[in-house]
CSV table of C-alpha atoms in Angstrom, one decimal:
chain,number,residue,atom,x,y,z
E,1,MET,CA,-0.1,0.0,0.1
E,2,LYS,CA,1.4,3.6,-1.1
E,3,ASN,CA,0.1,6.8,0.8
E,4,GLY,CA,-3.1,4.8,2.1
E,5,LYS,CA,-3.9,3.7,-1.3
E,6,PHE,CA,-3.2,0.1,-2.8
E,7,SER,CA,-0.8,-0.2,-5.6
E,8,SER,CA,-2.2,-1.0,-9.1
E,9,SER,CA,-0.9,-4.7,-8.8
E,10,VAL,CA,-0.6,-7.1,-6.2
E,11,SER,CA,0.2,-11.1,-5.7
E,12,VAL,CA,0.6,-13.5,-3.1
E,13,SER,CA,2.3,-16.7,-2.5
E,14,LEU,CA,2.4,-18.5,0.4
E,15,ARG,CA,4.9,-21.4,1.4
E,16,TYR,CA,4.1,-23.0,5.0
E,17,GLN,CA,5.3,-26.5,6.2
E,18,ALA,CA,3.1,-28.6,8.7
E,19,GLU,CA,3.1,-31.8,10.5
E,20,PRO,CA,0.7,-34.0,8.6
E,21,ASP,CA,-1.2,-34.8,11.9
E,22,THR,CA,-2.2,-31.4,12.9
E,23,GLU,CA,-5.0,-29.3,12.0
E,24,ASP,CA,-2.7,-27.4,9.5
E,25,GLY,CA,-1.2,-30.3,8.0
E,26,VAL,CA,-4.8,-31.8,7.4
E,27,ILE,CA,-6.0,-28.4,5.9
E,28,ILE,CA,-3.2,-28.3,3.7
E,29,ASN,CA,-3.4,-31.5,2.4
E,30,TYR,CA,-7.0,-31.2,1.7
E,31,ILE,CA,-6.5,-28.2,-0.2
E,32,GLN,CA,-3.5,-29.8,-2.1
E,33,GLN,CA,-5.7,-32.9,-3.1
E,34,MET,CA,-8.7,-30.3,-3.9
E,35,SER,CA,-6.4,-28.3,-6.2
E,36,GLN,CA,-5.6,-31.6,-8.2
E,37,LYS,CA,-9.1,-31.8,-8.9
E,38,VAL,CA,-10.0,-28.6,-10.1
E,39,SER,CA,-8.8,-25.9,-12.6
E,40,THR,CA,-6.6,-23.0,-11.5
E,41,PRO,CA,-9.2,-20.5,-12.1
E,42,TYR,CA,-11.5,-22.2,-9.8
E,43,LYS,CA,-8.8,-22.7,-6.9
E,44,ARG,CA,-8.0,-18.9,-7.2
E,45,THR,CA,-11.7,-17.9,-7.0
E,46,THR,CA,-12.3,-20.2,-4.0
E,47,ILE,CA,-9.2,-18.9,-2.0
E,48,LEU,CA,-10.4,-15.4,-2.5
E,49,GLU,CA,-13.8,-15.9,-1.9
E,50,CYS,CA,-12.7,-17.1,1.6
E,51,TRP,CA,-10.7,-14.2,2.2
E,52,LYS,CA,-13.2,-11.8,0.6
E,53,ASN,CA,-16.0,-13.0,3.0
E,54,HIS,CA,-13.6,-12.7,6.1
E,55,TRP,CA,-11.8,-9.5,5.3
E,56,LEU,CA,-12.8,-7.3,2.5
E,57,PRO,CA,-14.8,-4.7,4.3
E,58,TYR,CA,-11.8,-4.2,6.8
E,59,ALA,CA,-9.7,-4.0,3.6
E,60,TYR,CA,-12.0,-1.4,2.1
E,61,GLU,CA,-12.1,0.5,5.4
E,62,GLU,CA,-8.5,0.8,5.6
E,63,ASN,CA,-8.1,2.0,1.8
E,64,GLY,CA,-10.4,4.6,2.4
E,65,SER,CA,-12.5,4.2,-1.0
E,66,LYS,CA,-16.0,3.3,0.3
E,67,THR,CA,-18.3,5.3,2.4
E,68,PRO,CA,-19.7,4.1,5.6
E,69,GLU,CA,-23.1,3.1,4.1
E,70,GLN,CA,-21.0,1.2,1.3
E,71,LEU,CA,-18.8,-0.6,4.1
E,72,ARG,CA,-22.1,-1.5,6.2
E,73,GLN,CA,-23.8,-3.1,2.8
E,74,LEU,CA,-20.4,-4.8,2.0
E,75,ALA,CA,-20.2,-6.3,5.6
E,76,ILE,CA,-24.0,-7.4,5.4
E,77,ASP,CA,-23.1,-9.0,2.1
E,78,CYS,CA,-20.2,-10.9,3.8
E,79,ALA,CA,-22.0,-12.0,6.8
E,80,GLU,CA,-24.7,-13.6,4.6
E,81,GLN,CA,-22.0,-15.5,2.5
E,82,LEU,CA,-20.5,-16.6,5.8
E,83,ARG,CA,-23.9,-17.5,7.3
E,84,ALA,CA,-24.7,-19.6,4.1
E,85,HIS,CA,-21.3,-21.5,4.5
E,86,ALA,CA,-22.3,-22.1,8.3
E,87,GLN,CA,-25.5,-23.4,7.0
E,88,LYS,CA,-23.9,-25.9,4.7
E,89,LEU,CA,-21.7,-27.1,7.6
E,90,GLU,CA,-24.8,-27.6,9.7
E,91,GLN,CA,-26.4,-29.5,6.9
E,92,ARG,CA,-23.7,-31.6,6.1
E,93,TYR,CA,-22.3,-32.3,9.6
E,94,GLY,CA,-25.6,-32.6,11.3
E,95,CYS,CA,-25.1,-29.9,13.8
E,96,SER,CA,-26.7,-26.7,14.7
E,97,LEU,CA,-25.6,-23.2,16.1
E,98,PRO,CA,-27.6,-21.2,17.9
E,99,SER,CA,-29.4,-18.3,16.0
E,100,PRO,CA,-27.5,-15.2,15.7
E,101,SER,CA,-28.5,-12.1,17.8
E,102,PRO,CA,-30.6,-9.7,16.0
E,103,ILE,CA,-28.7,-6.8,14.3
E,104,THR,CA,-29.5,-3.4,15.6
E,105,PRO,CA,-29.5,-0.4,13.3
E,106,SER,CA,-26.7,1.7,13.6
E,107,THR,CA,-27.1,5.3,14.3
E,108,PRO,CA,-24.7,8.0,12.8
E,109,SER,CA,-22.6,8.0,15.9
E,110,THR,CA,-22.0,4.3,15.6
E,111,ASN,CA,-21.8,3.5,12.1
E,112,ARG,CA,-18.0,3.1,12.2
E,113,VAL,CA,-16.8,-0.4,11.4
E,114,SER,CA,-15.0,-2.1,14.3
E,115,GLN,CA,-11.6,-3.1,13.7
E,116,PRO,CA,-10.7,-7.1,13.3
E,117,GLU,CA,-9.8,-8.5,16.4
E,118,GLN,CA,-5.8,-8.6,17.0
E,119,VAL,CA,-4.7,-12.4,16.5
E,120,SER,CA,-1.6,-13.4,18.5
E,121,LEU,CA,0.4,-15.6,16.4
E,122,PRO,CA,3.3,-18.0,17.5
E,123,SER,CA,6.7,-16.4,17.2
E,124,GLU,CA,7.8,-19.1,14.5
E,125,VAL,CA,4.9,-17.9,12.3
E,126,LYS,CA,5.5,-14.2,12.6
E,127,PRO,CA,8.4,-14.3,10.3
E,128,LEU,CA,6.6,-16.2,7.9
E,129,ILE,CA,3.7,-13.9,8.0
E,130,ASN,CA,5.9,-10.8,7.7
E,131,SER,CA,7.9,-12.2,4.6
E,132,LEU,CA,5.0,-13.3,2.5
E,133,ASP,CA,5.3,-12.9,-1.4
E,134,PHE,CA,1.7,-12.5,-2.5
E,135,ASN,CA,1.7,-14.4,-5.8
E,136,LEU,CA,-1.6,-16.3,-6.7
C-alpha cells in the first residue's frame, strides 16, 4: 500500500509446512488434493472468496475508498455469505448453531466499522507472515 492507497498490482504466494497430523497439515493436504481435482481459476476463486468474505470490509475501510454506508452493505453481504457457509456445514455434519443475535440498526454515531480482532501468532509464524510474497 502506498500513501493509504493500494498499488496497481498485488500478488500472493504462500509457503508453509506443517506436520501432517496437525490441523494445519490436514487442511493443507485437503487443499492440495482439492487443487489437483479443479482448474486453477476455480482454485483462485475459492481462495479469494474465503478471504473476501472474512476481510474485504476491513480492507476497504483501511483503503478509504468506500463510504460508511457502502462498508455497511459490504459487511452485510459478507456476513450473508458466511452464514450460508455455516448452514452448509450444519446440513452436512448434522449440527446447529444458536441463532445469531438480531442486528440493531446503527446510528450516525455508531456506524463506524469496528477493527478486526488482533490475533496473537506463535513467534515462529510471525517471520513467515511478515515475509509473505503474495502471488496467486
